[in-house]
Amino acid sequence: MSDFILFDPMFRMPFLIGLLLAVGLSLIGAYLRMREEWLAALGLSHMAAAGGIAALPLGIPTLVGALVFAAVAALLKGVLPRASNNHYGLMLLLGWGGALMLAANTHQGEVVGEALLRGQLYFTSQPHLIAAVVLLLVLFASLNWLSPRLLIERFFPDYFSANRIPAWPHRLLFGALVVVAAVLGTLAMGAMSAFAMFFVPAWVAFVLVRGWRRALMLTVAIAVIAYITAFVVSMLLDQPFGPSLALCLALTTSLRLFANRAARLSGAPGE
Amino acid sequence: MPGNHNNLPLLTVDRLVAGYTGPVVGPVSFAVQPGEVLGLSGPNGAGKSTILKAITGEARRFEGEVTPCNGLTVTHHQQRPELPPELPLLGRELLRVMSADRRDAPAIIQPLLDRPINRMSGGQFQLLEAWACLGGDAELVLLDEPTNNLDGDAMEALADFIRAARPPRAILMVSHERDFLQANCSRIVEVSHRKAET
């Protein structure tokens, strides 16, 4: 019976959407961690949840409301000369508080709010699939151009202004990728599980391997394995998907215990 | 290295007053010629680093002009570069993004090429970042306190990096190590505390 449910065609599209998002969110999460902006994912996913609920009284699709709120928050962040995790923390508070207040004062808001905060992967449909495919295509098509610029900006922050090279194209593209990923992740997995997908895989992978490319590959591998495990467990045990995913990802952090061994094998700092 | 600048200054700083919310340094004037190593010396807090940041556009210019020659390429090795605690980027990967992954990297840099930066000491990372700036194609290299965290061998290696620079490459260097400046600069400009405005 369980096997039948697991391989039911009805669940194929949600499974595929989640799989694509696991790859996209974790990869973007690696760059957020490199830029020390990982809290942005939590702030934006909660702003997306607030936007999704605010869409109800406005009569617009949830996806559009979530995108507008997250994009406005990202734009405001972009205006700040030195956005930091303090600002993302504030974004999180505004998003969380706003989402719950809107939910409490909107017709059907509680139901939608619950779905956005906990995730509704099984109810995702073709528009989500198209959006997830577009996200991954844009991400992979731009990564060779985007990655060195993000790395240069991390280590030599005034490189672009010193050479009169406009920095806004790569900042805008990366910001847009983060916003779209946060919105899709929130709609499909729930705000906290989407954040976990941004946050955990890179945190684990970065201490286990040497080299940026390997770290990116391990980040995606951890995300995909945790996602598939959570999907199967939640189906077999009839558990909610969002919390199952967050817990599976949290369990992978035990791999960080191997980091000290890896460091000993490859040489301690300053050796 | 691109560009033929016909012995015109690579950079002219003319009566520059720079700072952040308010002026910190200036007015100060100097020009950086192709091939020279120009040192900025002065007491702590005089605003030497602010001058470099005004050149890169990171600090605010209140008065005066900073005029780079046409198409000037610049790298800036900042004071106390932060060593990210858990970033597995290899030394050679950092050099590659700055187009400084040369086959003839100095011997002291070689062991760092395949080491993740999160497993480097502060001094090793400082030296790698300096080479990321000096090993690339930039015509003007700004070095801000490049001797911080460096032991004797590393300081000697840094001096070799600087001496290996060839025209039109020029270096503008800030350091509190007066001896290091005198040994490695072709010219030194003194920067003094800005007088309080009344």
GROMACS .gro file of C-alpha atoms in nm:
model
  469
    1MET     CA    1   0.000   0.000   0.000
    2SER     CA    2   0.280   0.237   0.096
    3ASP     CA    3   0.466   0.154  -0.224
    4PHE     CA    4   0.154   0.227  -0.418
    5ILE     CA    5   0.124   0.574  -0.264
    6LEU     CA    6   0.493   0.647  -0.313
    7PHE     CA    7   0.484   0.573  -0.684
    8ASP     CA    8   0.142   0.719  -0.746
    9PRO     CA    9   0.160   0.944  -1.059
   10MET     CA   10  -0.019   1.209  -0.855
   11PHE     CA   11   0.296   1.259  -0.649
   12ARG     CA   12   0.542   1.259  -0.937
   13MET     CA   13   0.512   1.628  -1.014
   14PRO     CA   14   0.543   1.740  -0.648
   15PHE     CA   15   0.844   1.507  -0.612
   16LEU     CA   16   1.009   1.653  -0.921
   17ILE     CA   17   0.939   2.013  -0.814
   18GLY     CA   18   1.090   1.949  -0.472
   19LEU     CA   19   1.391   1.779  -0.629
   20LEU     CA   20   1.459   2.074  -0.858
   21LEU     CA   21   1.420   2.316  -0.569
   22ALA     CA   22   1.654   2.109  -0.351
   23VAL     CA   23   1.925   2.155  -0.614
   24GLY     CA   24   1.855   2.526  -0.670
   25LEU     CA   25   1.808   2.633  -0.309
   26SER     CA   26   2.113   2.448  -0.179
   27LEU     CA   27   2.336   2.584  -0.455
   28ILE     CA   28   2.219   2.941  -0.397
   29GLY     CA   29   2.257   2.875  -0.024
   30ALA     CA   30   2.627   2.797  -0.079
   31TYR     CA   31   2.678   3.143  -0.229
   32LEU     CA   32   2.473   3.305   0.048
   33ARG     CA   33   2.700   3.134   0.302
   34MET     CA   34   3.011   3.242   0.111
   35ARG     CA   35   2.879   3.600   0.128
   36GLU     CA   36   2.780   3.552   0.494
   37GLU     CA   37   2.423   3.639   0.401
   38TRP     CA   38   2.261   3.306   0.488
   39LEU     CA   39   2.008   3.469   0.721
   40ALA     CA   40   1.872   3.652   0.413
   41ALA     CA   41   1.707   3.324   0.310
   42LEU     CA   42   1.508   3.305   0.635
   43GLY     CA   43   1.410   3.673   0.617
   44LEU     CA   44   1.302   3.650   0.253
   45SER     CA   45   1.110   3.324   0.296
   46HIS     CA   46   0.906   3.477   0.579
   47MET     CA   47   0.846   3.793   0.374
   48ALA     CA   48   0.728   3.564   0.094
   49ALA     CA   49   0.489   3.392   0.335
   50ALA     CA   50   0.349   3.732   0.442
   51GLY     CA   51   0.308   3.829   0.075
   52GLY     CA   52   0.131   3.503  -0.003
   53ILE     CA   53  -0.126   3.568   0.269
   54ALA     CA   54  -0.160   3.937   0.175
   55ALA     CA   55  -0.252   3.820  -0.176
   56LEU     CA   56  -0.583   3.681  -0.043
   57PRO     CA   57  -0.766   4.010   0.028
   58LEU     CA   58  -0.603   4.169  -0.277
   59GLY     CA   59  -0.745   3.896  -0.500
   60ILE     CA   60  -0.414   3.815  -0.665
   61PRO     CA   61  -0.242   3.474  -0.692
   62THR     CA   62  -0.042   3.363  -0.388
   63LEU     CA   63   0.269   3.325  -0.601
   64VAL     CA   64   0.247   3.687  -0.718
   65GLY     CA   65   0.188   3.824  -0.367
   66ALA     CA   66   0.483   3.626  -0.232
   67LEU     CA   67   0.708   3.742  -0.515
   68VAL     CA   68   0.612   4.109  -0.470
   69PHE     CA   69   0.675   4.109  -0.094
   70ALA     CA   70   1.007   3.925  -0.122
   71ALA     CA   71   1.122   4.140  -0.413
   72VAL     CA   72   1.040   4.466  -0.229
   73ALA     CA   73   1.228   4.339   0.078
   74ALA     CA   74   1.528   4.245  -0.140
   75LEU     CA   75   1.522   4.584  -0.311
   76LEU     CA   76   1.514   4.767   0.023
   77LYS     CA   77   1.807   4.549   0.132
   78GLY     CA   78   1.989   4.643  -0.189
   79VAL     CA   79   1.947   5.014  -0.113
   80LEU     CA   80   2.134   4.975   0.215
   81PRO     CA   81   2.506   5.035   0.166
   82ARG     CA   82   2.609   4.750   0.397
   83ALA     CA   83   2.325   4.507   0.446
   84SER     CA   84   2.405   4.254   0.715
   85ASN     CA   85   2.246   3.969   0.906
   86ASN     CA   86   2.103   4.236   1.142
   87HIS     CA   87   1.886   4.362   0.856
   88TYR     CA   88   1.790   4.008   0.755
   89GLY     CA   89   1.694   3.940   1.116
   90LEU     CA   90   1.467   4.243   1.106
   91MET     CA   91   1.323   4.118   0.776
   92LEU     CA   92   1.248   3.784   0.944
   93LEU     CA   93   1.065   3.953   1.232
   94LEU     CA   94   0.859   4.168   0.998
   95GLY     CA   95   0.778   3.871   0.774
   96TRP     CA   96   0.687   3.635   1.057
   97GLY     CA   97   0.485   3.892   1.250
   98GLY     CA   98   0.319   4.024   0.936
   99ALA     CA   99   0.230   3.676   0.810
  100LEU     CA  100   0.064   3.573   1.136
  101MET     CA  101  -0.119   3.909   1.177
  102LEU     CA  102  -0.246   3.891   0.820
  103ALA     CA  103  -0.347   3.531   0.870
  104ALA     CA  104  -0.544   3.618   1.183
  105ASN     CA  105  -0.731   3.902   1.015
  106THR     CA  106  -0.797   3.762   0.667
  107HIS     CA  107  -1.070   3.531   0.544
  108GLN     CA  108  -0.906   3.188   0.497
  109GLY     CA  109  -0.580   3.350   0.604
  110GLU     CA  110  -0.517   3.099   0.880
  111VAL     CA  111  -0.538   2.809   0.635
  112VAL     CA  112  -0.309   2.971   0.378
  113GLY     CA  113  -0.071   3.095   0.647
  114GLU     CA  114  -0.044   2.747   0.793
  115ALA     CA  115   0.026   2.606   0.447
  116LEU     CA  116   0.295   2.865   0.371
  117LEU     CA  117   0.470   2.831   0.703
  118ARG     CA  118   0.454   2.449   0.696
  119GLY     CA  119   0.476   2.390   0.322
  120GLN     CA  120   0.236   2.236   0.072
  121LEU     CA  121   0.456   2.031  -0.160
  122TYR     CA  122   0.179   1.781  -0.244
  123PHE     CA  123  -0.041   2.063  -0.375
  124THR     CA  124   0.218   2.214  -0.609
  125SER     CA  125   0.129   2.210  -0.977
  126GLN     CA  126   0.253   2.287  -1.326
  127PRO     CA  127   0.318   2.664  -1.269
  128HIS     CA  128   0.549   2.572  -0.981
  129LEU     CA  129   0.725   2.317  -1.202
  130ILE     CA  130   0.776   2.572  -1.480
  131ALA     CA  131   0.906   2.829  -1.232
  132ALA     CA  132   1.145   2.575  -1.075
  133VAL     CA  133   1.277   2.470  -1.418
  134VAL     CA  134   1.329   2.835  -1.519
  135LEU     CA  135   1.507   2.904  -1.189
  136LEU     CA  136   1.750   2.616  -1.245
  137LEU     CA  137   1.807   2.700  -1.613
  138VAL     CA  138   1.891   3.063  -1.532
  139LEU     CA  139   2.108   2.957  -1.237
  140PHE     CA  140   2.314   2.706  -1.436
  141ALA     CA  141   2.334   2.926  -1.746
  142SER     CA  142   2.467   3.220  -1.545
  143LEU     CA  143   2.685   3.042  -1.290
  144ASN     CA  144   3.012   3.063  -1.484
  145TRP     CA  145   2.963   3.439  -1.518
  146LEU     CA  146   2.813   3.498  -1.175
  147SER     CA  147   3.038   3.285  -0.954
  148PRO     CA  148   3.373   3.465  -1.008
  149ARG     CA  149   3.206   3.803  -0.962
  150LEU     CA  150   3.051   3.697  -0.633
  151LEU     CA  151   3.385   3.554  -0.518
  152ILE     CA  152   3.579   3.868  -0.616
  153GLU     CA  153   3.327   4.085  -0.433
  154ARG     CA  154   3.364   3.869  -0.123
  155PHE     CA  155   3.743   3.903  -0.105
  156PHE     CA  156   3.803   4.237  -0.280
  157PRO     CA  157   3.485   4.435  -0.204
  158ASP     CA  158   3.587   4.753  -0.388
  159TYR     CA  159   3.722   4.580  -0.700
  160PHE     CA  160   3.426   4.684  -0.913
  161SER     CA  161   3.411   5.048  -0.804
  162ALA     CA  162   3.792   5.079  -0.832
  163ASN     CA  163   3.781   4.961  -1.193
  164ARG     CA  164   3.459   5.145  -1.281
  165ILE     CA  165   3.290   4.813  -1.361
  166PRO     CA  166   2.918   4.819  -1.283
  167ALA     CA  167   2.839   4.577  -1.003
  168TRP     CA  168   2.462   4.607  -1.034
  169PRO     CA  169   2.418   4.340  -1.307
  170HIS     CA  170   2.555   4.054  -1.097
  171ARG     CA  171   2.401   4.187  -0.776
  172LEU     CA  172   2.062   4.218  -0.943
  173LEU     CA  173   2.079   3.871  -1.097
  174PHE     CA  174   2.189   3.707  -0.772
  175GLY     CA  175   1.926   3.899  -0.577
  176ALA     CA  176   1.657   3.789  -0.823
  177LEU     CA  177   1.768   3.426  -0.800
  178VAL     CA  178   1.756   3.440  -0.419
  179VAL     CA  179   1.409   3.598  -0.421
  180VAL     CA  180   1.260   3.351  -0.669
  181ALA     CA  181   1.421   3.056  -0.490
  182ALA     CA  182   1.294   3.179  -0.152
  183VAL     CA  183   0.941   3.228  -0.286
  184LEU     CA  184   0.923   2.891  -0.462
  185GLY     CA  185   1.082   2.718  -0.166
  186THR     CA  186   0.835   2.878   0.074
  187LEU     CA  187   0.534   2.789  -0.138
  188ALA     CA  188   0.647   2.429  -0.187
  189MET     CA  189   0.832   2.338   0.131
  190GLY     CA  190   0.728   2.602   0.384
  191ALA     CA  191   0.926   2.898   0.513
  192MET     CA  192   1.138   2.712   0.767
  193SER     CA  193   1.210   2.409   0.549
  194ALA     CA  194   1.309   2.634   0.258
  195PHE     CA  195   1.547   2.813   0.492
  196ALA     CA  196   1.688   2.478   0.605
  197MET     CA  197   1.753   2.388   0.240
  198PHE     CA  198   1.944   2.716   0.190
  199PHE     CA  199   2.129   2.691   0.519
  200VAL     CA  200   2.219   2.334   0.615
  201PRO     CA  201   2.372   2.159   0.311
  202ALA     CA  202   2.640   2.425   0.255
  203TRP     CA  203   2.711   2.449   0.629
  204VAL     CA  204   2.783   2.076   0.636
  205ALA     CA  205   2.964   2.051   0.302
  206PHE     CA  206   3.199   2.344   0.360
  207VAL     CA  207   3.381   2.171   0.645
  208LEU     CA  208   3.407   1.831   0.479
  209VAL     CA  209   3.586   1.896   0.149
  210ARG     CA  210   3.867   2.099  -0.003
  211GLY     CA  211   3.791   2.318  -0.301
  212TRP     CA  212   3.499   2.534  -0.408
  213ARG     CA  213   3.369   2.306  -0.686
  214ARG     CA  214   3.374   1.999  -0.463
  215ALA     CA  215   3.199   2.195  -0.190
  216LEU     CA  216   2.924   2.297  -0.431
  217MET     CA  217   2.879   1.937  -0.552
  218LEU     CA  218   2.866   1.799  -0.197
  219THR     CA  219   2.622   2.074  -0.098
  220VAL     CA  220   2.382   1.967  -0.372
  221ALA     CA  221   2.433   1.596  -0.295
  222ILE     CA  222   2.346   1.647   0.074
  223ALA     CA  223   2.039   1.850  -0.023
  224VAL     CA  224   1.913   1.589  -0.269
  225ILE     CA  225   1.970   1.294  -0.035
  226ALA     CA  226   1.799   1.472   0.255
  227TYR     CA  227   1.510   1.572   0.029
  228ILE     CA  228   1.452   1.220  -0.107
  229THR     CA  229   1.478   1.074   0.243
  230ALA     CA  230   1.226   1.326   0.378
  231PHE     CA  231   0.987   1.266   0.089
  232VAL     CA  232   0.994   0.888   0.136
  233VAL     CA  233   0.971   0.904   0.516
  234SER     CA  234   0.682   1.150   0.513
  235MET     CA  235   0.492   0.933   0.264
  236LEU     CA  236   0.560   0.601   0.433
  237LEU     CA  237   0.492   0.726   0.784
  238ASP     CA  238   0.217   0.969   0.682
  239GLN     CA  239   0.398   1.267   0.832
  240PRO     CA  240   0.394   1.634   0.720
  241PHE     CA  241   0.664   1.692   0.458
  242GLY     CA  242   0.800   2.032   0.572
  243PRO     CA  243   0.899   1.927   0.924
  244SER     CA  244   1.027   1.591   0.791
  245LEU     CA  245   1.260   1.777   0.555
  246ALA     CA  246   1.380   2.019   0.824
  247LEU     CA  247   1.457   1.726   1.056
  248CYS     CA  248   1.634   1.522   0.786
  249LEU     CA  249   1.852   1.822   0.702
  250ALA     CA  250   1.918   1.884   1.070
  251LEU     CA  251   2.034   1.522   1.105
  252THR     CA  252   2.293   1.572   0.829
  253THR     CA  253   2.469   1.827   1.051
  254SER     CA  254   2.609   1.530   1.245
  255LEU     CA  255   2.844   1.489   0.946
  256ARG     CA  256   3.022   1.802   1.069
  257LEU     CA  257   3.170   1.581   1.340
  258PHE     CA  258   3.392   1.434   1.067
  259ALA     CA  259   3.529   1.780   0.993
  260ASN     CA  260   3.799   1.764   1.260
  261ARG     CA  261   3.918   1.431   1.122
  262ALA     CA  262   3.923   1.577   0.770
  263ALA     CA  263   4.125   1.875   0.899
  264ARG     CA  264   4.376   1.648   1.071
  265LEU     CA  265   4.423   1.447   0.753
  266SER     CA  266   4.477   1.751   0.534
  267GLY     CA  267   4.682   1.974   0.760
  268ALA     CA  268   4.596   2.210   1.042
  269PRO     CA  269   4.582   2.589   0.997
  270GLY     CA  270   4.920   2.742   0.962
  271GLU     CA  271   5.093   2.412   0.922
  272MET     CA  272   4.948   4.424  -1.898
  273PRO     CA  273   4.723   4.649  -2.106
  274GLY     CA  274   4.772   5.009  -2.203
  275ASN     CA  275   5.053   5.237  -2.309
  276HIS     CA  276   5.030   5.545  -2.093
  277ASN     CA  277   5.321   5.736  -2.254
  278ASN     CA  278   5.473   5.815  -1.914
  279LEU     CA  279   5.168   6.013  -1.808
  280PRO     CA  280   5.076   5.958  -1.442
  281LEU     CA  281   4.864   5.648  -1.386
  282LEU     CA  282   4.678   5.835  -1.116
  283THR     CA  283   4.664   6.197  -1.004
  284VAL     CA  284   4.533   6.291  -0.662
  285ASP     CA  285   4.479   6.667  -0.641
  286ARG     CA  286   4.391   6.843  -0.314
  287LEU     CA  287   4.184   6.545  -0.205
  288VAL     CA  288   3.980   6.574   0.112
  289ALA     CA  289   3.822   6.237   0.189
  290GLY     CA  290   3.637   6.059   0.468
  291TYR     CA  291   3.308   5.894   0.551
  292THR     CA  292   3.035   6.089   0.732
  293GLY     CA  293   3.285   6.375   0.756
  294PRO     CA  294   3.635   6.455   0.626
  295VAL     CA  295   3.912   6.241   0.774
  296VAL     CA  296   4.213   6.329   0.564
  297GLY     CA  297   4.341   6.601   0.336
  298PRO     CA  298   4.392   6.809   0.147
  299VAL     CA  299   4.656   6.583  -0.004
  300SER     CA  300   4.809   6.582  -0.353
  301PHE     CA  301   5.037   6.337  -0.533
  302ALA     CA  302   5.071   6.155  -0.863
  303VAL     CA  303   5.157   5.790  -0.922
  304GLN     CA  304   5.392   5.741  -1.216
  305PRO     CA  305   5.418   5.417  -1.420
  306GLY     CA  306   5.671   5.180  -1.269
  307GLU     CA  307   5.710   5.348  -0.932
  308VAL     CA  308   5.642   5.220  -0.583
  309LEU     CA  309   5.497   5.509  -0.389
  310GLY     CA  310   5.463   5.488  -0.013
  311LEU     CA  311   5.217   5.672   0.207
  312SER     CA  312   5.353   5.721   0.556
  313GLY     CA  313   5.211   5.890   0.861
  314PRO     CA  314   5.087   5.841   1.215
  315ASN     CA  315   4.801   5.606   1.305
  316GLY     CA  316   4.464   5.761   1.232
  317ALA     CA  317   4.604   6.011   0.982
  318GLY     CA  318   4.376   5.871   0.711
  319LYS     CA  319   4.624   5.682   0.490
  320SER     CA  320   4.383   5.392   0.433
  321THR     CA  321   4.104   5.640   0.364
  322ILE     CA  322   4.307   5.781   0.075
  323LEU     CA  323   4.324   5.433  -0.080
  324LYS     CA  324   3.951   5.388  -0.025
  325ALA     CA  325   3.880   5.726  -0.185
  326ILE     CA  326   4.077   5.610  -0.489
  327THR     CA  327   3.863   5.295  -0.518
  328GLY     CA  328   3.540   5.483  -0.452
  329GLU     CA  329   3.474   5.320  -0.115
  330ALA     CA  330   3.533   5.639   0.086
  331ARG     CA  331   3.366   5.971   0.013
  332ARG     CA  332   3.550   6.256  -0.161
  333PHE     CA  333   3.457   6.591  -0.008
  334GLU     CA  334   3.694   6.808  -0.210
  335GLY     CA  335   3.957   6.772  -0.477
  336GLU     CA  336   3.996   6.524  -0.757
  337VAL     CA  337   4.116   6.168  -0.810
  338THR     CA  338   4.195   6.125  -1.179
  339PRO     CA  339   4.294   5.781  -1.310
  340CYS     CA  340   4.440   5.754  -1.657
  341ASN     CA  341   4.209   5.619  -1.920
  342GLY     CA  342   4.125   5.250  -1.865
  343LEU     CA  343   4.340   5.214  -1.553
  344THR     CA  344   4.302   4.872  -1.388
  345VAL     CA  345   4.329   4.860  -1.009
  346THR     CA  346   4.344   4.598  -0.733
  347HIS     CA  347   4.326   4.683  -0.364
  348HIS     CA  348   4.470   4.465  -0.092
  349GLN     CA  349   4.279   4.584   0.212
  350GLN     CA  350   4.414   4.617   0.562
  351ARG     CA  351   4.346   4.313   0.783
  352PRO     CA  352   4.175   4.094   0.520
  353GLU     CA  353   3.923   3.881   0.702
  354LEU     CA  354   3.993   3.507   0.694
  355PRO     CA  355   3.653   3.340   0.644
  356PRO     CA  356   3.632   3.065   0.906
  357GLU     CA  357   3.464   2.789   0.703
  358LEU     CA  358   3.517   2.856   0.335
  359PRO     CA  359   3.681   2.565   0.151
  360LEU     CA  360   3.807   2.776  -0.141
  361LEU     CA  361   4.155   2.663  -0.246
  362GLY     CA  362   4.440   2.910  -0.274
  363ARG     CA  363   4.459   2.853  -0.650
  364GLU     CA  364   4.084   2.912  -0.685
  365LEU     CA  365   4.117   3.252  -0.517
  366LEU     CA  366   4.409   3.337  -0.744
  367ARG     CA  367   4.214   3.223  -1.051
  368VAL     CA  368   3.925   3.463  -0.995
  369MET     CA  369   4.181   3.745  -0.978
  370SER     CA  370   4.364   3.616  -1.290
  371ALA     CA  371   4.674   3.563  -1.076
  372ASP     CA  372   4.703   3.183  -1.108
  373ARG     CA  373   5.038   3.195  -1.285
  374ARG     CA  374   5.259   2.891  -1.337
  375ASP     CA  375   5.555   3.088  -1.199
  376ALA     CA  376   5.396   3.166  -0.863
  377PRO     CA  377   5.667   3.230  -0.600
  378ALA     CA  378   5.793   2.935  -0.398
  379ILE     CA  379   5.632   3.065  -0.078
  380ILE     CA  380   5.292   3.068  -0.253
  381GLN     CA  381   5.320   2.716  -0.402
  382PRO     CA  382   5.224   2.523  -0.083
  383LEU     CA  383   4.916   2.743  -0.047
  384LEU     CA  384   4.775   2.670  -0.393
  385ASP     CA  385   4.603   2.345  -0.296
  386ARG     CA  386   4.524   2.442   0.062
  387PRO     CA  387   4.173   2.566   0.152
  388ILE     CA  388   4.186   2.919   0.283
  389ASN     CA  389   4.006   2.809   0.600
  390ARG     CA  390   4.314   2.600   0.681
  391MET     CA  391   4.562   2.884   0.638
  392SER     CA  392   4.710   3.098   0.910
  393GLY     CA  393   4.640   3.471   0.911
  394GLY     CA  394   4.987   3.540   0.772
  395GLN     CA  395   4.953   3.282   0.493
  396PHE     CA  396   4.617   3.426   0.389
  397GLN     CA  397   4.757   3.779   0.401
  398LEU     CA  398   5.042   3.678   0.171
  399LEU     CA  399   4.809   3.490  -0.066
  400GLU     CA  400   4.582   3.795  -0.096
  401ALA     CA  401   4.882   4.018  -0.162
  402TRP     CA  402   4.991   3.782  -0.440
  403ALA     CA  403   4.633   3.775  -0.576
  404CYS     CA  404   4.672   4.151  -0.626
  405LEU     CA  405   5.036   4.155  -0.741
  406GLY     CA  406   5.028   3.840  -0.955
  407GLY     CA  407   4.748   3.965  -1.180
  408ASP     CA  408   4.740   4.221  -1.459
  409ALA     CA  409   4.630   4.531  -1.270
  410GLU     CA  410   4.835   4.839  -1.359
  411LEU     CA  411   4.794   4.999  -1.018
  412VAL     CA  412   4.812   4.786  -0.703
  413LEU     CA  413   4.704   4.943  -0.375
  414LEU     CA  414   4.855   4.771  -0.070
  415ASP     CA  415   4.721   4.866   0.271
  416GLU     CA  416   4.945   4.756   0.557
  417PRO     CA  417   5.057   4.446   0.364
  418THR     CA  418   5.308   4.344   0.633
  419ASN     CA  419   5.041   4.280   0.898
  420ASN     CA  420   5.062   3.923   1.035
  421LEU     CA  421   5.377   3.847   0.834
  422ASP     CA  422   5.689   3.692   0.984
  423GLY     CA  423   6.040   3.773   0.860
  424ASP     CA  424   6.045   3.524   0.569
  425ALA     CA  425   5.702   3.630   0.452
  426MET     CA  426   5.799   3.999   0.468
  427GLU     CA  427   6.103   3.922   0.255
  428ALA     CA  428   5.882   3.734   0.007
  429LEU     CA  429   5.645   4.031  -0.006
  430ALA     CA  430   5.939   4.261  -0.077
  431ASP     CA  431   6.036   4.028  -0.365
  432PHE     CA  432   5.680   4.047  -0.504
  433ILE     CA  433   5.702   4.426  -0.496
  434ARG     CA  434   6.049   4.442  -0.651
  435ALA     CA  435   5.936   4.211  -0.934
  436ALA     CA  436   5.678   4.467  -1.053
  437ARG     CA  437   5.763   4.608  -1.396
  438PRO     CA  438   5.637   4.927  -1.569
  439PRO     CA  439   5.369   5.032  -1.633
  440ARG     CA  440   5.272   4.850  -1.310
  441ALA     CA  441   5.283   5.092  -1.018
  442ILE     CA  442   5.225   5.024  -0.650
  443LEU     CA  443   5.079   5.262  -0.394
  444MET     CA  444   5.151   5.126  -0.047
  445VAL     CA  445   5.043   5.227   0.301
  446SER     CA  446   5.242   5.093   0.593
  447HIS     CA  447   5.328   5.188   0.948
  448GLU     CA  448   5.657   4.997   0.900
  449ARG     CA  449   5.879   5.288   0.812
  450ASP     CA  450   6.178   5.062   0.743
  451PHE     CA  451   5.976   4.848   0.502
  452LEU     CA  452   5.858   5.158   0.314
  453GLN     CA  453   6.208   5.302   0.290
  454ALA     CA  454   6.351   4.973   0.166
  455ASN     CA  455   6.087   4.912  -0.100
  456CYS     CA  456   5.949   5.248  -0.216
  457SER     CA  457   6.095   5.476  -0.478
  458ARG     CA  458   5.924   5.772  -0.313
  459ILE     CA  459   5.733   5.838   0.010
  460VAL     CA  460   5.454   6.090   0.066
  461GLU     CA  461   5.393   6.200   0.425
  462VAL     CA  462   5.032   6.215   0.541
  463SER     CA  463   4.963   6.413   0.857
  464HIS     CA  464   4.660   6.444   1.084
  465ARG     CA  465   4.393   6.670   0.945
  466LYS     CA  466   4.368   6.993   1.142
  467ALA     CA  467   4.041   7.023   1.335
  468GLU     CA  468   3.801   7.260   1.163
  469THR     CA  469   3.698   7.565   1.362
   0.00000   0.00000   0.00000
